[in-house]
Coordinates of C-alpha atoms in Angstrom, one line a residue:
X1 CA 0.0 0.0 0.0
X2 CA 3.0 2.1 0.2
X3 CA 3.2 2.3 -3.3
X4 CA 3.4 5.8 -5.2
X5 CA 0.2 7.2 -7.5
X6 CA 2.8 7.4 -10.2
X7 CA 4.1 4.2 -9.7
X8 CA 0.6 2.6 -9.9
X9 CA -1.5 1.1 -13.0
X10 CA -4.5 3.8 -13.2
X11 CA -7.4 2.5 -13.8
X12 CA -10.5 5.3 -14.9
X13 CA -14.3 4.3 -14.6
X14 CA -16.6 6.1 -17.0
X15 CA -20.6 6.1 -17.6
X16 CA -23.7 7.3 -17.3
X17 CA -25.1 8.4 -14.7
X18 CA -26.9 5.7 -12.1
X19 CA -25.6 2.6 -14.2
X20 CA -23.8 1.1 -11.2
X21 CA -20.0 2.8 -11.6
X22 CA -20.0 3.1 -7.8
X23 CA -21.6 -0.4 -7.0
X24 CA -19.2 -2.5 -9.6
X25 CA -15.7 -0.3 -7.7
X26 CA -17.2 -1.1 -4.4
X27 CA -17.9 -5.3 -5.6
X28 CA -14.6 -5.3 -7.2
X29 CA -12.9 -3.6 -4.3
X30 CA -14.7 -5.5 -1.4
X31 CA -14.9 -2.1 -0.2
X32 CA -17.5 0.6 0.1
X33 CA -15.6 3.4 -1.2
X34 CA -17.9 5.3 -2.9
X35 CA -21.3 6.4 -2.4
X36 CA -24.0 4.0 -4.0
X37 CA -27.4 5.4 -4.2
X38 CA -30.3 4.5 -6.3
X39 CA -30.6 9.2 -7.2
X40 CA -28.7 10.2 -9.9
X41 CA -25.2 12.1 -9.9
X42 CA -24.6 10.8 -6.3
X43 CA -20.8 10.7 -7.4
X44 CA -20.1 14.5 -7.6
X45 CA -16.0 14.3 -8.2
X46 CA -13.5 11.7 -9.0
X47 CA -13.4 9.3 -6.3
X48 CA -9.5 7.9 -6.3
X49 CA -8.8 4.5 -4.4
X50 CA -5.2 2.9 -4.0
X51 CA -5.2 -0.7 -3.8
X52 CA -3.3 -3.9 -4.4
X53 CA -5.5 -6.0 -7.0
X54 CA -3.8 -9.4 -7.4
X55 CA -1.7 -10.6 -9.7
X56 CA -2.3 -7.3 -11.5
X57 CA 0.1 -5.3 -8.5
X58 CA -0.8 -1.6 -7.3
X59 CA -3.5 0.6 -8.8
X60 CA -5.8 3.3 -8.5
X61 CA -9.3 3.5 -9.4
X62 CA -10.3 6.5 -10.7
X63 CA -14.1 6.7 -9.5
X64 CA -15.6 9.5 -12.2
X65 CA -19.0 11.4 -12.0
X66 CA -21.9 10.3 -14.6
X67 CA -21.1 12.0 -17.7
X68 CA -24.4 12.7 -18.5
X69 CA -24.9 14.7 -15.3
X70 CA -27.7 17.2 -15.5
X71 CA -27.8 18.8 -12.1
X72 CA -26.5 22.4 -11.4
X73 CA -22.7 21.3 -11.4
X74 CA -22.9 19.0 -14.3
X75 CA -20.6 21.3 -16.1
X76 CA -17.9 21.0 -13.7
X77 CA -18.3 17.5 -12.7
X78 CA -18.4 16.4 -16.4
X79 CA -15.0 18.7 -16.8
X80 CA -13.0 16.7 -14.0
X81 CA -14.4 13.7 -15.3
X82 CA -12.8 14.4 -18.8
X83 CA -9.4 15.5 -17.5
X84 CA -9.2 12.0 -15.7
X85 CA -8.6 10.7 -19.1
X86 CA -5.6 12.5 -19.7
X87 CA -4.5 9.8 -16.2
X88 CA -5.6 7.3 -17.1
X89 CA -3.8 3.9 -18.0
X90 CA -6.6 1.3 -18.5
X91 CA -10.8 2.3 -19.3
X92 CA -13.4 0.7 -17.9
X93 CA -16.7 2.2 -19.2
X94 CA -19.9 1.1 -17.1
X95 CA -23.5 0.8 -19.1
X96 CA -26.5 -1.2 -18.4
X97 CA -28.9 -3.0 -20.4
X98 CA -30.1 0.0 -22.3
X99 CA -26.8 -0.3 -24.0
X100 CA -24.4 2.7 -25.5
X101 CA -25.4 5.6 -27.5
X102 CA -23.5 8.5 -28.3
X103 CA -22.3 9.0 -24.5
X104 CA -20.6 6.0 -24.2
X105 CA -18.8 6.3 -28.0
X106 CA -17.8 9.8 -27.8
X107 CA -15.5 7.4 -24.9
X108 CA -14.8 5.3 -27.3
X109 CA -13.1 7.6 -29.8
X110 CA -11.3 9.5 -27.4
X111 CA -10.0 6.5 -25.8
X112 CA -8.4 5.4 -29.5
X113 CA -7.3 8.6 -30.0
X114 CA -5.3 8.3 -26.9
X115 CA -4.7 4.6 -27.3
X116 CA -6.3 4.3 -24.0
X117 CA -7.4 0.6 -23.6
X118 CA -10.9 -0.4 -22.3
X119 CA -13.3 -2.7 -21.7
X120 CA -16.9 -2.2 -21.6
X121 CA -19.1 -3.8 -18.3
X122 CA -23.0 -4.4 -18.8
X123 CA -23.7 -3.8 -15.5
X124 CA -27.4 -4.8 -13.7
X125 CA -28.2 -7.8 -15.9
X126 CA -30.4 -9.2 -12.6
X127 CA -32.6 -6.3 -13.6
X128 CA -33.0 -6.9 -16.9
X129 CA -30.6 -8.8 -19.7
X130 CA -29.7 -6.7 -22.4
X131 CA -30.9 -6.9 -26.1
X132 CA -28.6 -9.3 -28.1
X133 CA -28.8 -6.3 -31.4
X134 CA -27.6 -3.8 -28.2
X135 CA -24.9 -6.4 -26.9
X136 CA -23.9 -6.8 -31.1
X137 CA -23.6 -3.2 -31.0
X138 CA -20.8 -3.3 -28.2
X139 CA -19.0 -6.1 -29.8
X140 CA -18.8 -4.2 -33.3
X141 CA -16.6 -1.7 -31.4
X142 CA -14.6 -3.7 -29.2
X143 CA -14.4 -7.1 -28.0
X144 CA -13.6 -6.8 -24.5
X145 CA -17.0 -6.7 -22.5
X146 CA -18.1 -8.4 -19.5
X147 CA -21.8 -8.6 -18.5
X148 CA -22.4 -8.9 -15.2
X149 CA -23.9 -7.5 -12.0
X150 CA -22.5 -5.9 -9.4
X151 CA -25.2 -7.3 -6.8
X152 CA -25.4 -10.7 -7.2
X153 CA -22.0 -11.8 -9.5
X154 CA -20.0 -13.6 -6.6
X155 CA -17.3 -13.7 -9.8
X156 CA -16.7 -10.6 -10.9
X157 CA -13.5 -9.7 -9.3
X158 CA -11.8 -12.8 -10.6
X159 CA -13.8 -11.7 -14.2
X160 CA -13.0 -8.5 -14.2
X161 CA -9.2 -9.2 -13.2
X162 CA -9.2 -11.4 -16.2
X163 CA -10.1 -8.9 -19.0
X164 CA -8.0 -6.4 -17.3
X165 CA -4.9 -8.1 -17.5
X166 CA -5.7 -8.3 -21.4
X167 CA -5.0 -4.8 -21.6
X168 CA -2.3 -4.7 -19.2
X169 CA 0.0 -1.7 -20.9
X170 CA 3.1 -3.6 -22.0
X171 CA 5.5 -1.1 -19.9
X172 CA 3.4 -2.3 -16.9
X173 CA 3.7 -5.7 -17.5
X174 CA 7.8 -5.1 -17.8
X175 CA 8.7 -2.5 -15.5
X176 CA 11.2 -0.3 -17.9
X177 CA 14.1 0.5 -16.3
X178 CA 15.2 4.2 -15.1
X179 CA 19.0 3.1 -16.2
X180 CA 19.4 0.1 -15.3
X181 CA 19.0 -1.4 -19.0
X182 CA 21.4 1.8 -20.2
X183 CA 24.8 0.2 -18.7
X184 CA 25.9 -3.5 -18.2
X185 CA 25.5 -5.4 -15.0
X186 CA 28.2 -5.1 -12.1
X187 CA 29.1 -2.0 -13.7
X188 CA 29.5 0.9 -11.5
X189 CA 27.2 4.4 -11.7
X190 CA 28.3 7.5 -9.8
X191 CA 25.2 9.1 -8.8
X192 CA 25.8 13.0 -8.0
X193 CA 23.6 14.3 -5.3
X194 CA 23.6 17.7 -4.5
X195 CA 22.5 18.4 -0.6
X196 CA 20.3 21.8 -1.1
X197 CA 17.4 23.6 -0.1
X198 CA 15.2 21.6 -2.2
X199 CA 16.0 18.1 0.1
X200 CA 14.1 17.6 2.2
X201 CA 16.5 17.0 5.7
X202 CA 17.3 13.7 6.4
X203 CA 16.1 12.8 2.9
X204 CA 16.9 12.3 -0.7
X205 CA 14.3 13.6 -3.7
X206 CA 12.6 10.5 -5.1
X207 CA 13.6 10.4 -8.4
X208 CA 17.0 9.8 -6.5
X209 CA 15.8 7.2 -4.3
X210 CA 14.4 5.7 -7.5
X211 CA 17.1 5.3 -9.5
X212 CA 19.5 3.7 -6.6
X213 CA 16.6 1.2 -6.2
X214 CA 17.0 1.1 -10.1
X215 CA 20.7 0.0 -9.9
X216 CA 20.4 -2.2 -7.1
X217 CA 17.8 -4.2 -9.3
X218 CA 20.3 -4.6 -12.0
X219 CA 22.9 -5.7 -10.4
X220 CA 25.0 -2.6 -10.9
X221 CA 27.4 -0.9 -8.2
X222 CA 26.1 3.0 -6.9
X223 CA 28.5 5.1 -5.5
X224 CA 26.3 7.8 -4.2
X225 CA 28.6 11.5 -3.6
X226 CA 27.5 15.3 -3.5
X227 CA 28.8 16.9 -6.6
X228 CA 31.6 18.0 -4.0
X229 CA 33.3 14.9 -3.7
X230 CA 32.7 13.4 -6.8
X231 CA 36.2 13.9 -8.1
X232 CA 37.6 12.0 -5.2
X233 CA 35.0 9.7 -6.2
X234 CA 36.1 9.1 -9.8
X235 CA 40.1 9.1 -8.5
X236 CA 39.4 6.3 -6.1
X237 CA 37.4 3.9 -8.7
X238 CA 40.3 1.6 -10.3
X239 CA 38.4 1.9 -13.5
X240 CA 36.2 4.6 -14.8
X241 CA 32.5 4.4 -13.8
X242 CA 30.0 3.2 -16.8
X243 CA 27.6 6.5 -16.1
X244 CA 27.4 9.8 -14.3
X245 CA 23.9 10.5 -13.4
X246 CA 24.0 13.8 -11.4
X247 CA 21.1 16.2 -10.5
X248 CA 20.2 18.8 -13.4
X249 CA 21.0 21.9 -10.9
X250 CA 24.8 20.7 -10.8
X251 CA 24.7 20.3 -14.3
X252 CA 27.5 22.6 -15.2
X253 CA 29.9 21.6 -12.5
X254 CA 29.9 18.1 -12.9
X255 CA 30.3 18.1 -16.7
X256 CA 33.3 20.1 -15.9
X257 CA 34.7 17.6 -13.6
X258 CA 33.6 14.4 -15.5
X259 CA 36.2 13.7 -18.0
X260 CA 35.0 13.1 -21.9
X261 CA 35.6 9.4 -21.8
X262 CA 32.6 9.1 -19.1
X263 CA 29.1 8.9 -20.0
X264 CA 26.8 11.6 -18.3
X265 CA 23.3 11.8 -17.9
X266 CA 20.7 13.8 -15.5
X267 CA 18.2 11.9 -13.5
X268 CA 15.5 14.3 -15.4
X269 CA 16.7 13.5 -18.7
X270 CA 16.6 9.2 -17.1
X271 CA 12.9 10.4 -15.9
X272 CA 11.8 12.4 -19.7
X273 CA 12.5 8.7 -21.2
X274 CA 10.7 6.8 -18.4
X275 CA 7.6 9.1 -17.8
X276 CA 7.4 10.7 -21.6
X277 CA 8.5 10.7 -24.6
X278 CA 12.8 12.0 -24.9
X279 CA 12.6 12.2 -28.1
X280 CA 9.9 14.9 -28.0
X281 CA 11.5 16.6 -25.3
X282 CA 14.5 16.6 -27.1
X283 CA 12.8 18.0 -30.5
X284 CA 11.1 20.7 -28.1
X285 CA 14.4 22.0 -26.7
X286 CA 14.9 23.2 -30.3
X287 CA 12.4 25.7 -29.9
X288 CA 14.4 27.6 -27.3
X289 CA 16.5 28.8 -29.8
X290 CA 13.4 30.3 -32.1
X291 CA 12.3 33.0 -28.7
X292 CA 11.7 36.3 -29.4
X293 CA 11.3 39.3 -26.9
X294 CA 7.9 39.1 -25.7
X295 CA 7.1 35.2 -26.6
X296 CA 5.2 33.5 -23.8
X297 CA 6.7 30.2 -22.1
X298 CA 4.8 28.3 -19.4
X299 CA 6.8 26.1 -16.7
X300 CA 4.5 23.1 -16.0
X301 CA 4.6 20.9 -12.9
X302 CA 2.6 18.5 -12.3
X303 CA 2.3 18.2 -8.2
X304 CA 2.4 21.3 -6.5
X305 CA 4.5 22.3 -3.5
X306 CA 6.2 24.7 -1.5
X307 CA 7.8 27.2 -3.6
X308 CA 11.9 27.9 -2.1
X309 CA 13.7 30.7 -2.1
X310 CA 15.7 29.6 -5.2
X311 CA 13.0 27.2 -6.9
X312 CA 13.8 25.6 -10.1
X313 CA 10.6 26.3 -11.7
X314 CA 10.1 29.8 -10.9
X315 CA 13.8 30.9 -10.6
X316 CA 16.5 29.0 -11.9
X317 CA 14.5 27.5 -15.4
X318 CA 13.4 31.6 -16.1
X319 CA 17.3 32.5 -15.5
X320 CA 18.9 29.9 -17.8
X321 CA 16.3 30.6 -20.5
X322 CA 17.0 34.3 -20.2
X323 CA 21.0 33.8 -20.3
X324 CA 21.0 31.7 -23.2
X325 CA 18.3 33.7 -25.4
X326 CA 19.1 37.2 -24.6
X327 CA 15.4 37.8 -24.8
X328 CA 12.8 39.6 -22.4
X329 CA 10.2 36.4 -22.4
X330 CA 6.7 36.2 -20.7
X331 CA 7.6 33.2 -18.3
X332 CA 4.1 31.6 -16.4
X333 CA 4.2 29.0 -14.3
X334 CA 1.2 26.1 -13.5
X335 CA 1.0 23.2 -11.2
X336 CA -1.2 20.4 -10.5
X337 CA -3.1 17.6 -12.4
X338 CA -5.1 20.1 -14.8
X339 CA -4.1 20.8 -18.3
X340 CA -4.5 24.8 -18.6
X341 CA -5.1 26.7 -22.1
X342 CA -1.9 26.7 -23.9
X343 CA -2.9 28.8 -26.6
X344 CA -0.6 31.4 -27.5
X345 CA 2.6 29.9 -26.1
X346 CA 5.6 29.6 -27.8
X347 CA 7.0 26.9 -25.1
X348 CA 6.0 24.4 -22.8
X349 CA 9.0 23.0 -19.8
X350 CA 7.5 20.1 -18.0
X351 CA 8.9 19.2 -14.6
X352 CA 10.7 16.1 -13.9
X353 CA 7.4 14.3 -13.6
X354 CA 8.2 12.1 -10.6
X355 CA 4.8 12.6 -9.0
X356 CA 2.8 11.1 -11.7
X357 CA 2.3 8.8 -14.3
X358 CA 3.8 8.2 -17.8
X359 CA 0.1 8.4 -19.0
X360 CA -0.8 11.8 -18.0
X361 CA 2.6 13.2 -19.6
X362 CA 2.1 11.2 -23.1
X363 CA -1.3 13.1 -22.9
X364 CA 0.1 16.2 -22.0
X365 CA 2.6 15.7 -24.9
X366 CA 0.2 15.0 -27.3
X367 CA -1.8 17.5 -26.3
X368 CA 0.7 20.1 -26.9
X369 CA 1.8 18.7 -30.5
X370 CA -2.2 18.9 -31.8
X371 CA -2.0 22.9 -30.8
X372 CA 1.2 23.2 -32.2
X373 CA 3.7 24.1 -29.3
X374 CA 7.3 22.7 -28.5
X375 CA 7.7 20.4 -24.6
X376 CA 10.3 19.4 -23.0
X377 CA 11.7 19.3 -19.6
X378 CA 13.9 20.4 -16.9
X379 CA 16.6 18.9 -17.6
X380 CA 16.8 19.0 -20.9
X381 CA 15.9 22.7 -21.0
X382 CA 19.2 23.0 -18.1
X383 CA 21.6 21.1 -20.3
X384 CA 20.1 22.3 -23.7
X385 CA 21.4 26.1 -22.1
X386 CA 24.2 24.8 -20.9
X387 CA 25.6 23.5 -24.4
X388 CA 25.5 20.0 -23.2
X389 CA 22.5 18.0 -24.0
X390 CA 24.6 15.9 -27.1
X391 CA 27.0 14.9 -24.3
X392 CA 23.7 14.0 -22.0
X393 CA 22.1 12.4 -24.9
X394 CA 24.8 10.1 -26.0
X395 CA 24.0 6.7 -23.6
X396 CA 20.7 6.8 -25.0
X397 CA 22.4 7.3 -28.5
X398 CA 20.0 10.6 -29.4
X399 CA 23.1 13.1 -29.3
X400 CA 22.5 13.6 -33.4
X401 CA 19.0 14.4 -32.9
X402 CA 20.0 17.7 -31.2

């Protein structure tokens, strides 16, 4: 249960209104975690559930309000609902024996567009069983439904577990590596970790934490130093380590102390390939270089926190894209799950992305490619500044697409 959001399979219910999305969670859950009433548009926001749903591993259910809510917050409840898509890793859309109309394959499409898997539940068949033309309707589209009912189908976990591990993402069902698959075993990886105001005390950031967990699963040797001792680290190693992986702040000094012979890499450029999509990131960086005076740029995170003194989102990101373009740019900043209007940017720099799920950033991604504007991330935008990114790039063997 101590499993992270991001690191969990996210599973989204969608439906109607009153055709049992509630009842089906709480039967498959064994739980009553959301509200079950026979009045519609009892569930009035997402309702989100971690659990561990065997052999499938950790998940969340995403919970969602009807979607053809027609009380005085329909509007917003049917927003939230539609921004749960962008999280989403597996569908499960909920329908009785009325069968789908337009609701349910307005889903449908968006789901393909996204290449969102789903399955389809007939839910309340000891009400009434549905039409065989409706149930041929359902198949036409897709052929992963389950009928059922969530009151008296003493199966439908074990059922339901079934079809989902059908769609089972393939990067869920083999855990991609954060390096691990980058160098060979019993290699050793110097991992450069600077001690500053955004570390917590006591503690190391998680995509740090991550990646040493990372290593230890491949059988590789860490050697874990501030960026101050990390020549000292590199003397005392009888042969030079396979990889460099520092945090993108210390960027600059560790290139300088790394010789050429040793790879280098940041943990956000490890976390753009294992959240996103590098190669995008990398073809956004690009646009840094197009930024005129004026020209709007948004700094995108997708958790929010405290904001420090010297934050990297709202101080140190504006000041290396303002050293390296010369220009007077329009920098906003946005954080949380919500996708806000992009229209009219010139840039978008996503955050590392270590408190969410590769599914929400492929959305965000494509998002931004069907209106047009350049992403990338942190630390690509540091080392793109920097005049590094072709060293960073070369372990994953991009340094010619920069």
């Amino acid at each position: 249960m101590s499993t992270l959001k991001s690191q969990r399979l996210h599973i989204g219910i969608f439906g109607k209104t009153n055709v049992g999305k509630s009842s089906i969670l709480n039967k498959i859950t064994n739980q009553d975690i959301s509200i079950v009433s026979e009045i519609a548009g009892t569930t009035t926001d997402v309702v989100e559930k971690s659990m561990e749903l065997l052999p499938i591993g950790p998940v969340r259910f995403l919970d969602t309000a009807g979607i053809d809510d027609t009380t005085s917050l329909s509007d917003k409840r049917i927003e939230k609902t539609m921004k749960i898509i962008n999280r989403t890793d597996v569908a499960v859309i909920v329908c009785d024996y009325k069968g789908i109309d337009e609701y349910e394959k307005n889903l449908m499409q968006k789901f393909d567009e996204l290449k969102i898997p789903y399955i389809v539940i007939v839910n309340k068949t000891d009400i009434q069983e549905i039409d065989e033309k409706k149930l041929d309707e359902i198949y036409t589209i897709t052929p992963h439904v389950l009928k059922t009912s969530a009151m008296t189908d003493k199966e439908i976990t074990f059922r339901f577990k079934a079809e989902i591990v059908k769609l089972l993402p393939e990067d869920f069902i083999n855990s991609p590596k954060i390096a691990g698959d980058l160098v060979p075993p019993k290699s050793t990886v110097i991992q450069v970790i600077p001690i500053d105001k955004e570390a917590p005390k006591g503690r190391i950031i998680l995509p740090q934490v991550q990646t040493i967990r990372d290593m230890l699963d491949s059988d590789c040797l860490s050697y874990v130093v501030k960026e101050t001792e990390l020549k000292q680290a590199i003397d005392n190693l009888k042969e030079p380590p396979a990889l460099v992986i520092t945090d993108s702040q210390a960027f600059k000094e560790v290139n300088e102390i790394v010789p050429e012979n040793i790879k280098l890499t940041s943990y956000s450029i490890l976390f753009a390939r294992l959240k996103g999509d590098l190669e995008a990131f990398v073809k956004g960086a690009k646009a840094i270089d197009t930024l005129e005076d004026g020209d709007k740029v948004l700094i995108l995170e997708s958790c929010t926190h405290h904001a420090i003194e010297d934050d990297i989102g709202r101080v140190k990101i504006p000041r290396f894209l303002k050293n390296k373009t010369g220009k007077n740019l329009v920098i906003d900043n946005y954080a949380g799950h919500d996708f806000p209007d992009i229209k009219g940017y010139k840039l978008i720099i996503h955050c590392g992305a270590c408190m969410t799920n590769r599914r929400e950033i492929l959305s965000r991604i494509l998002i931004a490619n069907n209106a047009g504007v350049p992403i990338t991330n942190y630390g690509i935008t540091i080392s793109y500044c920097l005049g590094i990114l072709p060293r960073a790039l070369e372990i994953f063997n991009l340094q010619n697409k920069i």
